[in-house]
């Protein structure tokens, strides 16, 4: 039967305790006493541990044991207490993450020897990271990012876990909280949860890591490519609605930029400078402009799109710039280099569609001067097309040869 004994497990556990079979007693109480038994076993184990009572079954007097075997028994006792605390805290962590944290900071360090210590070990910090990720209780546990980009943390040394201050600041220094949050971000990023990772990097104040993540996501969503499509041409773009994921990362980037990068020397800029990551900020701003460029291509606003991409100075505007622009390409961040075939292809489509539209307007009642201006503009567009074909041939873009062929084909049509 799975029913709880009328004694709650104590009828068997109490004699075991008297016989100094502590590990067996606590395990029995937790297993047969249901939730109440787990609660009692956890608290009894904590009391015994902090009182210096070893949490293993006595078979011989400690003096009769070899030192190595004694250490093994101490480690098994700590493992038992850790299992009890983690199981008990997990039972209510969603409803009350701050109280769950109170228990997790009391986890014994399996690498330490002897009785309880005041320090919080790596195992406890690992479980706190798990608590953060499983509950997503970022604000009650770690606070929130203030308008200047710093984390709102506990400053009152008399703060208690029951206060309204972030719970982690009651047990750790600001630097330790930042380290735990950053490690949690890496953990969840490894599992593919990029949105939570971004929030945790921001809370940790690791703005270089945050911008690296934002840059990767913006670069990978410059073009919405439907399943089965291998390219990102304007004809495809104008048929597509912006994906939910692309919209999420674009809005996140806009929000971050408006709060932390658009107002001069902010706290975030100072952090990036201290980290030596200001170049990430430049890449971020370039990617945001490129998002606008691809939006204009999708909407078939070819002239506006070309004006924007030309102003970003990624492409050569004259033959004499070719060598310098090739060198500049190889200095771009890797995320930009990986996405450059999309940029080059869409840029050629801007030139192609402008050329096609202008050419179709020739001879429609234009005056001689207007026709001359149109011919001049057509010649300029053809010239820029030739420069672009030469440029993409020199930079060896990380894409299939089909992209270069499509670019060359569109340039050939501009006659």
Short mmCIF file of C-alpha atoms in Angstrom, two decimals:
data_model
loop_
_atom_site.label_atom_id
_atom_site.label_comp_id
_atom_site.label_asym_id
_atom_site.label_seq_id
_atom_site.Cartn_x
_atom_site.Cartn_y
_atom_site.Cartn_z
CA UNK A 1 0.00 0.00 0.00
CA UNK A 2 1.14 3.57 -0.72
CA UNK A 3 -0.80 5.07 2.19
CA UNK A 4 1.13 7.06 4.80
CA UNK A 5 1.54 5.17 8.12
CA UNK A 6 -0.40 6.59 11.03
CA UNK A 7 2.87 7.55 12.69
CA UNK A 8 4.00 9.37 9.54
CA UNK A 9 7.04 7.08 9.45
CA UNK A 10 8.23 7.92 12.95
CA UNK A 11 7.43 4.49 14.40
CA UNK A 12 10.38 3.11 12.45
CA UNK A 13 12.48 6.28 12.14
CA UNK A 14 12.67 7.01 15.88
CA UNK A 15 14.30 3.68 16.86
CA UNK A 16 16.71 4.11 13.95
CA UNK A 17 17.72 7.52 15.29
CA UNK A 18 18.27 6.04 18.75
CA UNK A 19 20.48 3.39 17.14
CA UNK A 20 22.44 6.15 15.34
CA UNK A 21 21.26 4.91 11.94
CA UNK A 22 20.78 8.51 10.87
CA UNK A 23 20.91 8.09 7.10
CA UNK A 24 18.39 5.24 7.08
CA UNK A 25 16.09 7.10 9.47
CA UNK A 26 16.01 10.29 7.40
CA UNK A 27 15.58 8.38 4.12
CA UNK A 28 12.69 6.34 5.57
CA UNK A 29 10.96 9.43 6.95
CA UNK A 30 11.19 11.23 3.61
CA UNK A 31 10.03 8.25 1.56
CA UNK A 32 7.04 7.00 3.57
CA UNK A 33 5.86 10.22 5.21
CA UNK A 34 4.73 11.95 2.00
CA UNK A 35 5.13 15.74 1.88
CA UNK A 36 5.09 16.09 5.64
CA UNK A 37 7.72 13.38 6.00
CA UNK A 38 9.97 15.15 3.47
CA UNK A 39 9.54 18.42 5.36
CA UNK A 40 10.41 16.77 8.68
CA UNK A 41 13.37 14.84 7.28
CA UNK A 42 14.78 17.97 5.64
CA UNK A 43 14.54 20.10 8.76
CA UNK A 44 15.81 17.37 11.05
CA UNK A 45 18.74 16.79 8.69
CA UNK A 46 19.57 20.51 8.68
CA UNK A 47 19.47 20.66 12.48
CA UNK A 48 21.71 17.62 12.84
CA UNK A 49 24.16 18.86 10.19
CA UNK A 50 24.57 22.28 11.78
CA UNK A 51 24.88 20.65 15.21
CA UNK A 52 27.81 18.65 13.89
CA UNK A 53 26.07 15.27 13.93
CA UNK A 54 27.26 13.11 10.99
CA UNK A 55 24.37 12.06 8.74
CA UNK A 56 25.42 8.49 8.16
CA UNK A 57 24.68 5.13 9.78
CA UNK A 58 27.09 4.28 12.58
CA UNK A 59 28.49 0.77 12.38
CA UNK A 60 31.81 1.42 14.09
CA UNK A 61 33.15 4.21 16.22
CA UNK A 62 34.65 6.95 14.03
CA UNK A 63 38.04 6.39 15.65
CA UNK A 64 38.03 2.84 14.33
CA UNK A 65 37.49 3.92 10.74
CA UNK A 66 40.22 4.73 8.30
CA UNK A 67 40.35 8.41 7.46
CA UNK A 68 39.45 7.79 3.79
CA UNK A 69 36.40 5.77 4.75
CA UNK A 70 35.38 8.43 7.26
CA UNK A 71 35.52 11.07 4.51
CA UNK A 72 33.41 8.84 2.26
CA UNK A 73 30.78 8.59 4.97
CA UNK A 74 30.82 12.34 5.53
CA UNK A 75 30.34 12.86 1.77
CA UNK A 76 27.42 10.41 1.64
CA UNK A 77 25.77 12.25 4.52
CA UNK A 78 26.08 15.56 2.69
CA UNK A 79 24.69 13.98 -0.45
CA UNK A 80 21.66 12.77 1.50
CA UNK A 81 21.03 16.22 3.01
CA UNK A 82 21.47 17.85 -0.41
CA UNK A 83 18.94 15.45 -1.92
CA UNK A 84 16.44 16.23 0.85
CA UNK A 85 16.84 20.01 0.55
CA UNK A 86 16.60 20.04 -3.26
CA UNK A 87 13.54 17.78 -3.25
CA UNK A 88 11.80 19.81 -0.55
CA UNK A 89 12.57 23.20 -2.15
CA UNK A 90 11.49 21.95 -5.58
CA UNK A 91 8.06 21.07 -4.20
CA UNK A 92 7.14 24.73 -3.68
CA UNK A 93 9.67 26.69 -5.74
CA UNK A 94 7.12 27.90 -8.30
CA UNK A 95 4.75 29.23 -5.65
CA UNK A 96 7.47 30.70 -3.41
CA UNK A 97 10.88 30.97 -5.13
CA UNK A 98 12.31 33.27 -2.44
CA UNK A 99 11.73 30.71 0.29
CA UNK A 100 13.10 27.98 -1.97
CA UNK A 101 16.26 30.07 -2.24
CA UNK A 102 16.49 30.18 1.56
CA UNK A 103 16.83 26.42 1.59
CA UNK A 104 19.17 26.14 -1.40
CA UNK A 105 21.75 28.50 0.13
CA UNK A 106 21.97 26.01 3.02
CA UNK A 107 23.07 23.16 0.77
CA UNK A 108 26.31 21.64 2.06
CA UNK A 109 29.39 21.88 -0.11
CA UNK A 110 30.29 18.30 -1.10
CA UNK A 111 33.94 19.32 -1.61
CA UNK A 112 34.40 20.60 1.94
CA UNK A 113 35.41 18.36 4.84
CA UNK A 114 34.02 18.27 8.33
CA UNK A 115 30.87 19.97 9.56
CA UNK A 116 28.81 22.90 8.30
CA UNK A 117 30.53 26.01 6.96
CA UNK A 118 29.22 29.52 6.44
CA UNK A 119 30.28 29.72 2.78
CA UNK A 120 27.91 28.90 -0.07
CA UNK A 121 29.51 26.33 -2.34
CA UNK A 122 29.41 25.70 -6.07
CA UNK A 123 26.79 22.98 -5.77
CA UNK A 124 24.40 25.42 -4.06
CA UNK A 125 25.05 28.02 -6.77
CA UNK A 126 24.33 25.42 -9.44
CA UNK A 127 20.98 24.67 -7.81
CA UNK A 128 20.22 28.39 -7.56
CA UNK A 129 20.83 28.69 -11.30
CA UNK A 130 18.39 25.81 -11.80
CA UNK A 131 15.86 27.61 -9.57
CA UNK A 132 16.17 30.75 -11.68
CA UNK A 133 15.67 28.91 -14.96
CA UNK A 134 12.85 26.61 -13.84
CA UNK A 135 10.78 29.31 -12.09
CA UNK A 136 11.79 32.31 -14.27
CA UNK A 137 11.32 34.34 -11.07
CA UNK A 138 14.02 36.77 -12.15
CA UNK A 139 12.63 39.88 -10.48
CA UNK A 140 11.90 38.52 -6.97
CA UNK A 141 15.20 36.64 -6.92
CA UNK A 142 17.54 39.08 -8.69
CA UNK A 143 15.67 42.36 -9.13
CA UNK A 144 15.32 44.21 -12.41
CA UNK A 145 17.35 46.40 -14.72
CA UNK A 146 16.96 50.09 -13.93
CA UNK A 147 16.50 52.75 -16.59
CA UNK A 148 20.25 53.49 -16.56
CA UNK A 149 21.14 49.86 -17.24
CA UNK A 150 22.36 48.85 -13.79
CA UNK A 151 20.67 46.14 -11.72
CA UNK A 152 18.47 47.33 -8.89
CA UNK A 153 19.97 45.36 -6.01
CA UNK A 154 19.81 45.28 -2.24
CA UNK A 155 21.75 48.07 -0.54
CA UNK A 156 20.30 47.68 2.94
CA UNK A 157 22.62 45.42 4.96
CA UNK A 158 19.75 44.62 7.32
CA UNK A 159 17.67 43.18 4.47
CA UNK A 160 16.01 39.83 5.09
CA UNK A 161 14.66 37.27 2.61
CA UNK A 162 11.14 38.35 3.47
CA UNK A 163 11.78 41.95 2.43
CA UNK A 164 10.85 43.37 -0.94
CA UNK A 165 14.50 43.49 -1.99
CA UNK A 166 15.91 40.91 -4.43
CA UNK A 167 16.36 37.69 -2.47
CA UNK A 168 19.78 36.80 -3.86
CA UNK A 169 21.27 40.04 -2.54
CA UNK A 170 20.56 38.84 1.00
CA UNK A 171 23.14 36.06 0.59
CA UNK A 172 25.60 37.18 -2.09
CA UNK A 173 27.63 40.24 -3.00
CA UNK A 174 26.64 42.16 -6.11
CA UNK A 175 29.56 40.60 -8.00
CA UNK A 176 28.51 37.10 -6.94
CA UNK A 177 24.91 37.72 -8.02
CA UNK A 178 26.17 38.94 -11.38
CA UNK A 179 28.32 35.83 -11.79
CA UNK A 180 25.44 33.46 -10.94
CA UNK A 181 23.09 35.26 -13.34
CA UNK A 182 25.68 35.19 -16.15
CA UNK A 183 26.30 31.47 -15.61
CA UNK A 184 22.52 30.85 -15.65
CA UNK A 185 22.33 32.76 -18.94
CA UNK A 186 25.01 30.51 -20.44
CA UNK A 187 23.18 27.43 -19.15
CA UNK A 188 19.85 28.40 -20.71
CA UNK A 189 21.52 29.59 -23.93
CA UNK A 190 23.07 26.15 -24.24
CA UNK A 191 19.53 24.74 -24.08
CA UNK A 192 18.38 27.10 -26.84
CA UNK A 193 16.39 29.53 -24.68
CA UNK A 194 17.77 32.76 -26.12
CA UNK A 195 15.12 35.15 -24.78
CA UNK A 196 15.74 34.18 -21.14
CA UNK A 197 19.49 34.28 -21.76
CA UNK A 198 19.21 37.86 -22.99
CA UNK A 199 17.24 38.90 -19.91
CA UNK A 200 19.73 37.23 -17.57
CA UNK A 201 22.75 38.78 -19.32
CA UNK A 202 21.12 42.20 -18.87
CA UNK A 203 20.45 41.53 -15.17
CA UNK A 204 24.05 40.36 -14.77
CA UNK A 205 25.33 43.55 -16.40
CA UNK A 206 27.21 41.47 -18.98
CA UNK A 207 26.41 43.78 -21.87
CA UNK A 208 29.12 42.43 -24.13
CA UNK A 209 27.51 38.99 -23.93
CA UNK A 210 24.05 40.50 -24.39
CA UNK A 211 25.08 42.45 -27.49
CA UNK A 212 26.80 39.37 -28.94
CA UNK A 213 23.53 37.48 -28.54
CA UNK A 214 21.43 40.33 -29.98
CA UNK A 215 23.82 40.69 -32.91
CA UNK A 216 23.63 36.98 -33.72
CA UNK A 217 19.83 37.04 -33.61
CA UNK A 218 19.49 40.22 -35.67
CA UNK A 219 21.93 38.89 -38.26
CA UNK A 220 20.12 35.56 -38.51
CA UNK A 221 16.77 37.34 -38.94
CA UNK A 222 17.80 40.04 -41.39
CA UNK A 223 15.83 38.13 -44.00
CA UNK A 224 12.77 36.01 -43.27
CA UNK A 225 13.30 32.87 -45.34
CA UNK A 226 10.29 30.58 -45.54
CA UNK A 227 10.88 26.82 -45.14
CA UNK A 228 12.33 25.36 -48.30
CA UNK A 229 13.59 28.66 -49.67
CA UNK A 230 17.30 29.04 -50.00
CA UNK A 231 17.60 32.71 -50.79
CA UNK A 232 16.49 36.13 -49.73
CA UNK A 233 15.66 38.01 -52.90
CA UNK A 234 13.34 40.98 -53.03
CA UNK A 235 10.74 38.99 -54.96
CA UNK A 236 10.62 36.51 -52.08
CA UNK A 237 10.72 39.22 -49.44
CA UNK A 238 7.72 41.10 -50.76
CA UNK A 239 5.63 37.93 -50.50
CA UNK A 240 6.50 37.34 -46.84
CA UNK A 241 5.06 38.65 -43.62
CA UNK A 242 7.54 39.40 -40.89
CA UNK A 243 7.91 36.34 -38.68
CA UNK A 244 7.02 36.50 -35.01
CA UNK A 245 10.59 35.64 -34.04
CA UNK A 246 12.08 38.37 -36.24
CA UNK A 247 9.61 40.89 -34.81
CA UNK A 248 10.51 39.83 -31.26
CA UNK A 249 14.24 40.36 -31.73
CA UNK A 250 13.83 43.59 -33.68
CA UNK A 251 11.57 45.04 -30.97
CA UNK A 252 13.95 43.86 -28.25
CA UNK A 253 16.83 45.55 -30.06
CA UNK A 254 14.88 48.77 -30.54
CA UNK A 255 13.92 48.82 -26.86
CA UNK A 256 17.51 48.22 -25.77
CA UNK A 257 18.83 50.88 -28.13
CA UNK A 258 16.32 53.54 -27.07
CA UNK A 259 17.00 52.95 -23.37
CA UNK A 260 20.73 52.39 -23.26
CA UNK A 261 22.52 53.50 -26.42
CA UNK A 262 20.64 56.51 -27.78
CA UNK A 263 21.53 58.97 -25.02
CA UNK A 264 25.26 59.49 -25.12
CA UNK A 265 27.61 57.99 -22.55
CA UNK A 266 25.24 55.74 -20.59
CA UNK A 267 26.07 53.09 -17.98
CA UNK A 268 25.83 50.43 -20.70
CA UNK A 269 28.32 52.29 -22.90
CA UNK A 270 30.70 52.56 -19.95
CA UNK A 271 30.41 48.82 -19.30
CA UNK A 272 31.08 48.03 -22.98
CA UNK A 273 34.10 50.34 -22.93
CA UNK A 274 35.43 48.69 -19.77
CA UNK A 275 34.94 45.25 -21.33
CA UNK A 276 36.63 46.36 -24.56
CA UNK A 277 33.43 45.61 -26.47
CA UNK A 278 32.51 48.95 -28.04
CA UNK A 279 32.86 47.36 -31.49
CA UNK A 280 29.87 45.15 -30.62
CA UNK A 281 27.81 48.31 -30.19
CA UNK A 282 28.85 49.52 -33.64
CA UNK A 283 27.88 46.17 -35.16
CA UNK A 284 24.56 46.31 -33.31
CA UNK A 285 23.69 49.73 -34.75
CA UNK A 286 24.71 48.62 -38.23
CA UNK A 287 22.49 45.55 -37.97
CA UNK A 288 19.54 47.67 -36.87
CA UNK A 289 19.97 49.83 -39.97
CA UNK A 290 20.18 46.68 -42.08
CA UNK A 291 16.87 45.48 -40.61
CA UNK A 292 15.31 48.71 -41.93
CA UNK A 293 17.00 48.17 -45.29
CA UNK A 294 15.46 44.70 -45.67
CA UNK A 295 12.08 46.00 -44.53
CA UNK A 296 12.20 48.53 -47.36
CA UNK A 297 13.21 45.81 -49.83
CA UNK A 298 10.29 43.66 -48.68
CA UNK A 299 7.95 46.62 -49.25
CA UNK A 300 9.55 47.24 -52.68
CA UNK A 301 10.69 50.74 -51.73
CA UNK A 302 13.77 50.27 -53.85
CA UNK A 303 15.03 53.86 -53.98
CA UNK A 304 14.72 54.35 -50.22
CA UNK A 305 16.37 50.98 -49.60
CA UNK A 306 19.27 51.85 -51.89
CA UNK A 307 19.72 55.28 -50.29
CA UNK A 308 20.02 53.60 -46.90
CA UNK A 309 22.42 50.82 -47.91
CA UNK A 310 24.59 53.32 -49.78
CA UNK A 311 24.77 55.54 -46.69
CA UNK A 312 26.09 52.63 -44.60
CA UNK A 313 29.27 52.65 -46.72
CA UNK A 314 29.54 48.88 -46.95
CA UNK A 315 29.76 48.87 -50.77
CA UNK A 316 32.27 50.63 -53.07
CA UNK A 317 30.99 53.84 -54.62
CA UNK A 318 33.91 54.16 -57.04
CA UNK A 319 36.65 51.96 -58.48
CA UNK A 320 39.31 53.67 -56.33
CA UNK A 321 37.51 52.48 -53.17
CA UNK A 322 37.56 48.80 -54.12
CA UNK A 323 40.68 47.73 -52.21
CA UNK A 324 39.67 49.67 -49.09
CA UNK A 325 36.14 48.25 -49.10
CA UNK A 326 37.44 44.69 -49.49
CA UNK A 327 39.72 45.23 -46.49
CA UNK A 328 36.82 46.78 -44.54
CA UNK A 329 34.67 43.71 -45.28
CA UNK A 330 37.26 41.41 -43.72
CA UNK A 331 37.24 43.61 -40.59
CA UNK A 332 33.48 43.24 -40.12
CA UNK A 333 32.11 41.13 -37.28
CA UNK A 334 31.67 37.47 -38.23
CA UNK A 335 27.87 37.71 -37.94
CA UNK A 336 27.89 40.38 -40.66
CA UNK A 337 30.26 38.45 -42.89
CA UNK A 338 28.05 35.36 -42.62
CA UNK A 339 25.00 37.42 -43.68
CA UNK A 340 26.68 39.53 -46.33
CA UNK A 341 25.41 37.44 -49.26
CA UNK A 342 21.87 38.57 -48.32
CA UNK A 343 23.02 42.19 -48.22
CA UNK A 344 24.79 41.99 -51.58
CA UNK A 345 21.88 40.23 -53.29
CA UNK A 346 19.28 42.68 -51.98
CA UNK A 347 21.53 45.62 -52.94
CA UNK A 348 21.76 44.38 -56.51
CA UNK A 349 17.99 43.97 -56.59
CA UNK A 350 17.65 47.61 -55.54
CA UNK A 351 19.84 48.65 -58.46
CA UNK A 352 18.07 46.28 -60.87
CA UNK A 353 14.54 47.42 -59.98
CA UNK A 354 15.47 51.11 -60.06
CA UNK A 355 17.07 50.58 -63.46
CA UNK A 356 14.07 48.64 -64.76
CA UNK A 357 11.57 51.25 -63.53
CA UNK A 358 13.54 54.16 -64.96
CA UNK A 359 14.09 52.43 -68.30
CA UNK A 360 10.37 51.79 -68.66
CA UNK A 361 9.68 55.51 -68.18
CA UNK A 362 11.84 56.57 -71.13
CA UNK A 363 9.92 57.92 -74.11
CA UNK A 364 6.73 58.66 -72.16
CA UNK A 365 6.41 62.26 -73.09
CA UNK A 366 9.65 63.24 -71.41
CA UNK A 367 11.40 66.43 -72.39
CA UNK A 368 14.88 66.21 -73.80
CA UNK A 369 16.41 67.43 -70.55
CA UNK A 370 14.37 64.92 -68.47
CA UNK A 371 15.31 62.10 -70.84
CA UNK A 372 18.96 63.12 -70.55
CA UNK A 373 18.76 63.06 -66.74
CA UNK A 374 17.14 59.62 -66.88
CA UNK A 375 19.87 58.29 -69.17
CA UNK A 376 22.49 59.72 -66.83
CA UNK A 377 20.87 57.99 -63.84
CA UNK A 378 20.62 54.69 -65.76
CA UNK A 379 24.33 54.90 -66.51
CA UNK A 380 25.10 55.55 -62.83
CA UNK A 381 23.04 52.53 -61.79
CA UNK A 382 24.82 50.31 -64.33
CA UNK A 383 28.16 51.55 -63.03
CA UNK A 384 27.26 50.74 -59.45
CA UNK A 385 26.05 47.32 -60.58
CA UNK A 386 29.41 46.57 -62.21
CA UNK A 387 31.23 47.69 -59.06
CA UNK A 388 29.04 45.42 -56.95
CA UNK A 389 29.72 42.40 -59.18
CA UNK A 390 33.48 43.03 -58.93
CA UNK A 391 33.24 43.53 -55.16
CA UNK A 392 31.39 40.28 -54.42
CA UNK A 393 33.87 38.43 -56.58
CA UNK A 394 36.74 39.71 -54.45
CA UNK A 395 35.36 39.22 -50.93
CA UNK A 396 34.53 35.50 -51.23
CA UNK A 397 31.18 35.58 -49.43
CA UNK A 398 30.20 32.62 -47.28
CA UNK A 399 27.35 31.44 -49.47
CA UNK A 400 26.63 29.21 -52.40
CA UNK A 401 27.96 30.13 -55.84
CA UNK A 402 24.32 30.59 -56.86
CA UNK A 403 24.21 33.97 -55.07
CA UNK A 404 27.12 35.35 -57.11
CA UNK A 405 25.54 34.01 -60.30
CA UNK A 406 22.21 35.68 -59.53
CA UNK A 407 23.95 38.99 -58.83
CA UNK A 408 25.90 38.79 -62.10
CA UNK A 409 22.73 37.84 -63.99
CA UNK A 410 20.81 40.87 -62.73
CA UNK A 411 23.71 43.17 -63.60
CA UNK A 412 23.74 41.72 -67.13
CA UNK A 413 20.02 42.54 -67.48
CA UNK A 414 20.71 46.22 -66.72
CA UNK A 415 21.29 47.14 -70.36
#
